[in-house]
Amino acid sequence: EPEVTQTPSHQVTQMGQEVILRCVPISNHLYFYWYRQILGQKVEFLVSFYNNEISEKSEIFDDQFSVERPDGSNFTLKIRSTKLEDSAMYFCASSELGAQYGYTFGSGTRLTVV
Amino acid sequence: AQSVTQLGSHVSVSEGALVLLRCNYSSSVPPYLFWYVQYPNQGLQLLLKYTTGATLVKGINGFEAEFKKSETSFHLTKPSAHMSDAAEYFCAVSEPPLNTDKLIFGTGTRLQVFP
């Protein structure tokens, strides 16, 4: 079964550093998403991406965050200057035709900011 | 605004017993509803979804859920629990694509299954 692949599985970074979280969505999917889950809390929407542009973003997704689809296969989330509160599990997801068909999630990247 | 409430952060059942995980939602328009399961150290896997049509939907691993508009509920059930069902379960809601494409998740219910 096709999978969404995320790398790395775990990243530790110092506060103030830039991090890039990488995702390879399912090849025929057109819609891409990032969600995060702070330990012990609910899964939260960050951003959706379609047709090479952001289609929706949450209040969490401020100027410190950016997304990119650099080469037609990868989908990246960049955090420019990490804060302690950015520590969370970050999930990438993709969908062929949008939310009504359900997403396929990756297994996540655990980001720890120290 | 959309919201999802999952009653019970932890549910424990014996193997072979009925599983009932509760989910209530709030939405200004007829919603799309989903249940996802998360096994330890893994991502979220879609169990089942309701968009339109039949209100009783069947998913993978013997789970099913019923959309009850009058009760704004979408409870997840399984007649007979198996040890492998132990995981975290998330209910989620989305409004139709013209409004938004994001999912709003509940806080999750951790299911424990005892032998």
PDB file of C-alpha atoms in Angstrom:
ATOM      1  CA  GLU A   1       0.000   0.000   0.000  1.00  0.00           C
ATOM      2  CA  PRO A   2       1.346   3.465  -0.856  1.00  0.00           C
ATOM      3  CA  GLU A   3       2.853   5.371   2.065  1.00  0.00           C
ATOM      4  CA  VAL A   4       3.692   8.893   3.050  1.00  0.00           C
ATOM      5  CA  THR A   5       7.330   8.929   4.104  1.00  0.00           C
ATOM      6  CA  GLN A   6       8.753  11.384   6.621  1.00  0.00           C
ATOM      7  CA  THR A   7      12.368  12.023   7.491  1.00  0.00           C
ATOM      8  CA  PRO A   8      13.969  12.193   9.943  1.00  0.00           C
ATOM      9  CA  SER A   9      11.946  10.238  12.464  1.00  0.00           C
ATOM     10  CA  HIS A  10      13.495  12.200  15.320  1.00  0.00           C
ATOM     11  CA  GLN A  11      15.352  15.503  15.295  1.00  0.00           C
ATOM     12  CA  VAL A  12      16.913  17.364  18.171  1.00  0.00           C
ATOM     13  CA  THR A  13      17.822  20.997  17.628  1.00  0.00           C
ATOM     14  CA  GLN A  14      18.934  23.952  19.665  1.00  0.00           C
ATOM     15  CA  MET A  15      16.596  26.847  20.251  1.00  0.00           C
ATOM     16  CA  GLY A  16      16.966  29.460  17.533  1.00  0.00           C
ATOM     17  CA  GLN A  17      18.160  27.010  14.901  1.00  0.00           C
ATOM     18  CA  GLU A  18      16.411  26.370  11.609  1.00  0.00           C
ATOM     19  CA  VAL A  19      14.978  22.934  10.915  1.00  0.00           C
ATOM     20  CA  ILE A  20      13.563  21.376   7.785  1.00  0.00           C
ATOM     21  CA  LEU A  21      11.199  18.461   8.074  1.00  0.00           C
ATOM     22  CA  ARG A  22      10.849  16.389   4.954  1.00  0.00           C
ATOM     23  CA  CYS A  23       7.963  14.436   3.523  1.00  0.00           C
ATOM     24  CA  VAL A  24       7.410  12.394   0.390  1.00  0.00           C
ATOM     25  CA  PRO A  25       3.658  12.256  -0.273  1.00  0.00           C
ATOM     26  CA  ILE A  26       1.953   9.546  -2.263  1.00  0.00           C
ATOM     27  CA  SER A  27       2.808  10.124  -5.891  1.00  0.00           C
ATOM     28  CA  ASN A  28      -0.654  10.716  -7.381  1.00  0.00           C
ATOM     29  CA  HIS A  29      -1.913  12.840  -4.493  1.00  0.00           C
ATOM     30  CA  LEU A  30      -2.584  16.515  -5.095  1.00  0.00           C
ATOM     31  CA  TYR A  31      -3.275  17.866  -1.607  1.00  0.00           C
ATOM     32  CA  PHE A  32      -0.649  18.085   1.107  1.00  0.00           C
ATOM     33  CA  TYR A  33      -0.838  18.962   4.751  1.00  0.00           C
ATOM     34  CA  TRP A  34       1.184  19.424   7.911  1.00  0.00           C
ATOM     35  CA  TYR A  35      -0.212  18.762  11.346  1.00  0.00           C
ATOM     36  CA  ARG A  36       1.468  18.697  14.727  1.00  0.00           C
ATOM     37  CA  GLN A  37       0.831  17.015  18.034  1.00  0.00           C
ATOM     38  CA  ILE A  38       2.381  18.432  21.173  1.00  0.00           C
ATOM     39  CA  LEU A  39       2.929  15.658  23.703  1.00  0.00           C
ATOM     40  CA  GLY A  40      -0.322  14.829  25.447  1.00  0.00           C
ATOM     41  CA  GLN A  41      -2.388  17.223  23.361  1.00  0.00           C
ATOM     42  CA  LYS A  42      -4.605  16.971  20.329  1.00  0.00           C
ATOM     43  CA  VAL A  43      -3.483  16.836  16.719  1.00  0.00           C
ATOM     44  CA  GLU A  44      -3.545  20.376  15.304  1.00  0.00           C
ATOM     45  CA  PHE A  45      -3.775  21.581  11.727  1.00  0.00           C
ATOM     46  CA  LEU A  46      -0.904  23.733  10.514  1.00  0.00           C
ATOM     47  CA  VAL A  47      -1.220  24.199   6.768  1.00  0.00           C
ATOM     48  CA  SER A  48      -2.671  22.799   3.577  1.00  0.00           C
ATOM     49  CA  PHE A  49      -1.028  23.050   0.172  1.00  0.00           C
ATOM     50  CA  TYR A  50      -2.479  22.574  -3.275  1.00  0.00           C
ATOM     51  CA  ASN A  51      -1.374  23.532  -6.762  1.00  0.00           C
ATOM     52  CA  ASN A  52       1.963  24.797  -5.481  1.00  0.00           C
ATOM     53  CA  GLU A  53       0.536  27.244  -3.025  1.00  0.00           C
ATOM     54  CA  ILE A  54      -0.821  27.407   0.490  1.00  0.00           C
ATOM     55  CA  SER A  55      -4.585  26.969   0.443  1.00  0.00           C
ATOM     56  CA  GLU A  56      -5.176  27.361   4.163  1.00  0.00           C
ATOM     57  CA  LYS A  57      -3.126  27.910   7.301  1.00  0.00           C
ATOM     58  CA  SER A  58      -3.818  28.038  11.010  1.00  0.00           C
ATOM     59  CA  GLU A  59      -2.918  30.692  13.562  1.00  0.00           C
ATOM     60  CA  ILE A  60      -0.014  28.496  14.599  1.00  0.00           C
ATOM     61  CA  PHE A  61       1.523  28.796  11.147  1.00  0.00           C
ATOM     62  CA  ASP A  62       3.155  32.193  11.604  1.00  0.00           C
ATOM     63  CA  ASP A  63       6.080  33.800   9.799  1.00  0.00           C
ATOM     64  CA  GLN A  64       8.489  31.331  11.390  1.00  0.00           C
ATOM     65  CA  PHE A  65       6.962  28.532   9.327  1.00  0.00           C
ATOM     66  CA  SER A  66       7.108  27.924   5.605  1.00  0.00           C
ATOM     67  CA  VAL A  67       6.334  25.055   3.267  1.00  0.00           C
ATOM     68  CA  GLU A  68       7.749  24.155  -0.085  1.00  0.00           C
ATOM     69  CA  ARG A  69       7.440  21.510  -2.749  1.00  0.00           C
ATOM     70  CA  PRO A  70      10.912  21.938  -4.214  1.00  0.00           C
ATOM     71  CA  ASP A  71      11.073  19.164  -6.772  1.00  0.00           C
ATOM     72  CA  GLY A  72       7.640  17.709  -7.444  1.00  0.00           C
ATOM     73  CA  SER A  73       8.070  14.836  -5.019  1.00  0.00           C
ATOM     74  CA  ASN A  74       9.192  16.251  -1.673  1.00  0.00           C
ATOM     75  CA  PHE A  75       7.101  18.459   0.581  1.00  0.00           C
ATOM     76  CA  THR A  76       8.992  20.287   3.291  1.00  0.00           C
ATOM     77  CA  LEU A  77       8.157  22.222   6.430  1.00  0.00           C
ATOM     78  CA  LYS A  78      10.740  24.763   7.550  1.00  0.00           C
ATOM     79  CA  ILE A  79      10.852  26.374  10.955  1.00  0.00           C
ATOM     80  CA  ARG A  80      13.221  29.329  10.750  1.00  0.00           C
ATOM     81  CA  SER A  81      14.071  29.959  14.385  1.00  0.00           C
ATOM     82  CA  THR A  82      12.873  27.180  16.622  1.00  0.00           C
ATOM     83  CA  LYS A  83      11.409  27.810  20.055  1.00  0.00           C
ATOM     84  CA  LEU A  84      11.022  25.406  22.939  1.00  0.00           C
ATOM     85  CA  GLU A  85       7.285  25.304  22.329  1.00  0.00           C
ATOM     86  CA  ASP A  86       7.841  24.000  18.812  1.00  0.00           C
ATOM     87  CA  SER A  87       8.739  20.638  20.338  1.00  0.00           C
ATOM     88  CA  ALA A  88       6.112  18.261  19.011  1.00  0.00           C
ATOM     89  CA  MET A  89       5.414  15.392  16.652  1.00  0.00           C
ATOM     90  CA  TYR A  90       4.933  16.760  13.149  1.00  0.00           C
ATOM     91  CA  PHE A  91       2.805  14.769  10.743  1.00  0.00           C
ATOM     92  CA  CYS A  92       2.714  15.151   7.006  1.00  0.00           C
ATOM     93  CA  ALA A  93      -0.367  13.964   5.146  1.00  0.00           C
ATOM     94  CA  SER A  94      -1.518  13.775   1.579  1.00  0.00           C
ATOM     95  CA  SER A  95      -4.817  13.225  -0.155  1.00  0.00           C
ATOM     96  CA  GLU A  96      -5.768  12.465  -3.719  1.00  0.00           C
ATOM     97  CA  LEU A  97      -8.816  14.666  -3.885  1.00  0.00           C
ATOM     98  CA  GLY A  98      -9.144  16.421  -0.536  1.00  0.00           C
ATOM     99  CA  ALA A  99     -10.374  15.906   2.987  1.00  0.00           C
ATOM    100  CA  GLN A 100     -13.607  14.120   2.109  1.00  0.00           C
ATOM    101  CA  TYR A 101     -11.617  11.152   0.878  1.00  0.00           C
ATOM    102  CA  GLY A 102      -9.483  11.045   4.012  1.00  0.00           C
ATOM    103  CA  TYR A 103      -5.815  11.619   4.346  1.00  0.00           C
ATOM    104  CA  THR A 104      -2.861   9.289   4.409  1.00  0.00           C
ATOM    105  CA  PHE A 105      -0.555  10.324   7.220  1.00  0.00           C
ATOM    106  CA  GLY A 106       3.144   9.714   7.561  1.00  0.00           C
ATOM    107  CA  SER A 107       4.581   8.239  10.719  1.00  0.00           C
ATOM    108  CA  GLY A 108       5.771  11.637  11.894  1.00  0.00           C
ATOM    109  CA  THR A 109       8.928  13.484  12.880  1.00  0.00           C
ATOM    110  CA  ARG A 110       9.484  14.032  16.571  1.00  0.00           C
ATOM    111  CA  LEU A 111      11.103  17.454  16.949  1.00  0.00           C
ATOM    112  CA  THR A 112      12.776  18.229  20.231  1.00  0.00           C
ATOM    113  CA  VAL A 113      14.003  21.778  20.792  1.00  0.00           C
ATOM    114  CA  VAL A 114      16.516  22.143  23.608  1.00  0.00           C
TER     115      VAL A 114
ATOM    116  CA  ALA B   1     -16.820  26.836  14.502  1.00  0.00           C
ATOM    117  CA  GLN B   2     -16.074  23.157  14.229  1.00  0.00           C
ATOM    118  CA  SER B   3     -15.167  21.174  17.307  1.00  0.00           C
ATOM    119  CA  VAL B   4     -14.927  17.564  18.393  1.00  0.00           C
ATOM    120  CA  THR B   5     -15.434  16.147  21.862  1.00  0.00           C
ATOM    121  CA  GLN B   6     -14.309  12.669  22.762  1.00  0.00           C
ATOM    122  CA  LEU B   7     -15.723  11.518  26.074  1.00  0.00           C
ATOM    123  CA  GLY B   8     -13.234   9.458  28.037  1.00  0.00           C
ATOM    124  CA  SER B   9      -9.520   9.873  27.507  1.00  0.00           C
ATOM    125  CA  HIS B  10      -9.029   6.225  28.501  1.00  0.00           C
ATOM    126  CA  VAL B  11     -11.256   3.225  27.888  1.00  0.00           C
ATOM    127  CA  SER B  12     -10.452  -0.266  29.123  1.00  0.00           C
ATOM    128  CA  VAL B  13     -12.195  -3.417  27.945  1.00  0.00           C
ATOM    129  CA  SER B  14     -11.618  -7.118  28.187  1.00  0.00           C
ATOM    130  CA  GLU B  15     -10.710  -9.096  25.104  1.00  0.00           C
ATOM    131  CA  GLY B  16     -13.952 -10.138  23.394  1.00  0.00           C
ATOM    132  CA  ALA B  17     -15.989  -7.318  24.942  1.00  0.00           C
ATOM    133  CA  LEU B  18     -17.796  -4.572  23.083  1.00  0.00           C
ATOM    134  CA  VAL B  19     -15.772  -1.487  22.271  1.00  0.00           C
ATOM    135  CA  LEU B  20     -17.583   1.870  22.355  1.00  0.00           C
ATOM    136  CA  LEU B  21     -15.654   5.085  21.848  1.00  0.00           C
ATOM    137  CA  ARG B  22     -17.707   8.247  21.961  1.00  0.00           C
ATOM    138  CA  CYS B  23     -17.458  11.261  19.694  1.00  0.00           C
ATOM    139  CA  ASN B  24     -19.659  14.328  19.509  1.00  0.00           C
ATOM    140  CA  TYR B  25     -19.115  17.143  17.075  1.00  0.00           C
ATOM    141  CA  SER B  26     -20.146  20.689  16.426  1.00  0.00           C
ATOM    142  CA  SER B  27     -20.399  22.007  12.900  1.00  0.00           C
ATOM    143  CA  SER B  28     -22.347  24.755  11.189  1.00  0.00           C
ATOM    144  CA  VAL B  29     -22.919  22.632   8.065  1.00  0.00           C
ATOM    145  CA  PRO B  30     -23.346  18.887   7.449  1.00  0.00           C
ATOM    146  CA  PRO B  31     -19.896  17.615   8.341  1.00  0.00           C
ATOM    147  CA  TYR B  32     -17.531  14.982   7.118  1.00  0.00           C
ATOM    148  CA  LEU B  33     -16.572  12.718  10.004  1.00  0.00           C
ATOM    149  CA  PHE B  34     -13.592  10.468  10.464  1.00  0.00           C
ATOM    150  CA  TRP B  35     -12.026   8.046  12.895  1.00  0.00           C
ATOM    151  CA  TYR B  36      -8.287   7.589  12.890  1.00  0.00           C
ATOM    152  CA  VAL B  37      -6.191   5.127  14.891  1.00  0.00           C
ATOM    153  CA  GLN B  38      -2.640   5.684  16.072  1.00  0.00           C
ATOM    154  CA  TYR B  39      -0.527   2.738  17.154  1.00  0.00           C
ATOM    155  CA  PRO B  40       2.569   3.450  19.250  1.00  0.00           C
ATOM    156  CA  ASN B  41       5.294   5.262  17.327  1.00  0.00           C
ATOM    157  CA  GLN B  42       3.237   5.297  14.155  1.00  0.00           C
ATOM    158  CA  GLY B  43       1.222   7.812  12.192  1.00  0.00           C
ATOM    159  CA  LEU B  44      -2.531   8.113  12.044  1.00  0.00           C
ATOM    160  CA  GLN B  45      -4.365   5.512  10.011  1.00  0.00           C
ATOM    161  CA  LEU B  46      -7.854   6.097   8.650  1.00  0.00           C
ATOM    162  CA  LEU B  47     -10.335   3.635  10.164  1.00  0.00           C
ATOM    163  CA  LEU B  48     -13.495   4.886   8.501  1.00  0.00           C
ATOM    164  CA  LYS B  49     -15.249   7.992   7.283  1.00  0.00           C
ATOM    165  CA  TYR B  50     -18.701   9.417   6.757  1.00  0.00           C
ATOM    166  CA  THR B  51     -19.336  11.987   4.060  1.00  0.00           C
ATOM    167  CA  THR B  52     -22.826  11.414   2.664  1.00  0.00           C
ATOM    168  CA  GLY B  53     -25.257   8.546   2.217  1.00  0.00           C
ATOM    169  CA  ALA B  54     -25.636   5.618   4.577  1.00  0.00           C
ATOM    170  CA  THR B  55     -25.234   6.731   8.170  1.00  0.00           C
ATOM    171  CA  LEU B  56     -23.755   3.434   9.356  1.00  0.00           C
ATOM    172  CA  VAL B  57     -20.263   3.129   7.988  1.00  0.00           C
ATOM    173  CA  LYS B  58     -17.975   0.167   8.217  1.00  0.00           C
ATOM    174  CA  GLY B  59     -14.243   0.452   8.435  1.00  0.00           C
ATOM    175  CA  ILE B  60     -11.171  -1.672   8.720  1.00  0.00           C
ATOM    176  CA  ASN B  61     -10.466  -4.184  11.475  1.00  0.00           C
ATOM    177  CA  GLY B  62     -14.171  -4.756  12.205  1.00  0.00           C
ATOM    178  CA  PHE B  63     -14.916  -1.225  13.390  1.00  0.00           C
ATOM    179  CA  GLU B  64     -18.024   0.701  12.475  1.00  0.00           C
ATOM    180  CA  ALA B  65     -19.554   4.052  13.346  1.00  0.00           C
ATOM    181  CA  GLU B  66     -22.972   5.594  13.018  1.00  0.00           C
ATOM    182  CA  PHE B  67     -23.647   9.199  12.150  1.00  0.00           C
ATOM    183  CA  LYS B  68     -26.578  10.485  14.211  1.00  0.00           C
ATOM    184  CA  LYS B  69     -27.428  14.001  13.184  1.00  0.00           C
ATOM    185  CA  SER B  70     -30.035  14.482  15.919  1.00  0.00           C
ATOM    186  CA  GLU B  71     -27.429  13.630  18.559  1.00  0.00           C
ATOM    187  CA  THR B  72     -24.466  15.229  16.715  1.00  0.00           C
ATOM    188  CA  SER B  73     -22.615  12.003  17.397  1.00  0.00           C
ATOM    189  CA  PHE B  74     -20.340   9.617  15.534  1.00  0.00           C
ATOM    190  CA  HIS B  75     -19.523   6.890  18.034  1.00  0.00           C
ATOM    191  CA  LEU B  76     -17.115   4.121  17.118  1.00  0.00           C
ATOM    192  CA  THR B  77     -17.947   0.520  17.952  1.00  0.00           C
ATOM    193  CA  LYS B  78     -16.561  -2.955  17.569  1.00  0.00           C
ATOM    194  CA  PRO B  79     -18.513  -6.005  18.745  1.00  0.00           C
ATOM    195  CA  SER B  80     -15.530  -7.923  20.077  1.00  0.00           C
ATOM    196  CA  ALA B  81     -12.241  -6.365  21.152  1.00  0.00           C
ATOM    197  CA  HIS B  82      -8.937  -7.905  20.232  1.00  0.00           C
ATOM    198  CA  MET B  83      -5.616  -7.331  21.936  1.00  0.00           C
ATOM    199  CA  SER B  84      -4.320  -5.754  18.742  1.00  0.00           C
ATOM    200  CA  ASP B  85      -6.964  -3.013  19.014  1.00  0.00           C
ATOM    201  CA  ALA B  86      -5.030  -1.346  21.834  1.00  0.00           C
ATOM    202  CA  ALA B  87      -4.149   2.084  20.460  1.00  0.00           C
ATOM    203  CA  GLU B  88      -5.148   5.732  20.524  1.00  0.00           C
ATOM    204  CA  TYR B  89      -8.283   6.621  18.582  1.00  0.00           C
ATOM    205  CA  PHE B  90      -9.046  10.066  17.226  1.00  0.00           C
ATOM    206  CA  CYS B  91     -12.348  11.394  15.970  1.00  0.00           C
ATOM    207  CA  ALA B  92     -12.103  14.225  13.448  1.00  0.00           C
ATOM    208  CA  VAL B  93     -14.462  16.524  11.612  1.00  0.00           C
ATOM    209  CA  SER B  94     -14.158  18.483   8.420  1.00  0.00           C
ATOM    210  CA  GLU B  95     -16.546  20.751   6.647  1.00  0.00           C
ATOM    211  CA  PRO B  96     -17.133  20.301   2.925  1.00  0.00           C
ATOM    212  CA  PRO B  97     -14.244  21.352   0.708  1.00  0.00           C
ATOM    213  CA  LEU B  98     -15.773  24.646  -0.322  1.00  0.00           C
ATOM    214  CA  ASN B  99     -15.489  25.787   3.278  1.00  0.00           C
ATOM    215  CA  THR B 100     -12.257  24.217   4.400  1.00  0.00           C
ATOM    216  CA  ASP B 101     -10.072  21.208   3.773  1.00  0.00           C
ATOM    217  CA  LYS B 102      -8.613  20.830   7.251  1.00  0.00           C
ATOM    218  CA  LEU B 103      -9.455  18.259   9.884  1.00  0.00           C
ATOM    219  CA  ILE B 104     -10.312  19.217  13.444  1.00  0.00           C
ATOM    220  CA  PHE B 105      -9.346  16.440  15.812  1.00  0.00           C
ATOM    221  CA  GLY B 106     -10.637  15.440  19.198  1.00  0.00           C
ATOM    222  CA  THR B 107      -8.258  14.910  22.085  1.00  0.00           C
ATOM    223  CA  GLY B 108      -8.156  11.171  21.539  1.00  0.00           C
ATOM    224  CA  THR B 109      -9.185   8.083  23.493  1.00  0.00           C
ATOM    225  CA  ARG B 110      -6.633   5.517  24.538  1.00  0.00           C
ATOM    226  CA  LEU B 111      -8.081   2.020  24.325  1.00  0.00           C
ATOM    227  CA  GLN B 112      -6.633  -0.685  26.545  1.00  0.00           C
ATOM    228  CA  VAL B 113      -7.594  -4.297  26.012  1.00  0.00           C
ATOM    229  CA  PHE B 114      -7.055  -6.774  28.828  1.00  0.00           C
ATOM    230  CA  PRO B 115      -6.823 -10.539  28.339  1.00  0.00           C
TER     231      PRO B 115
END
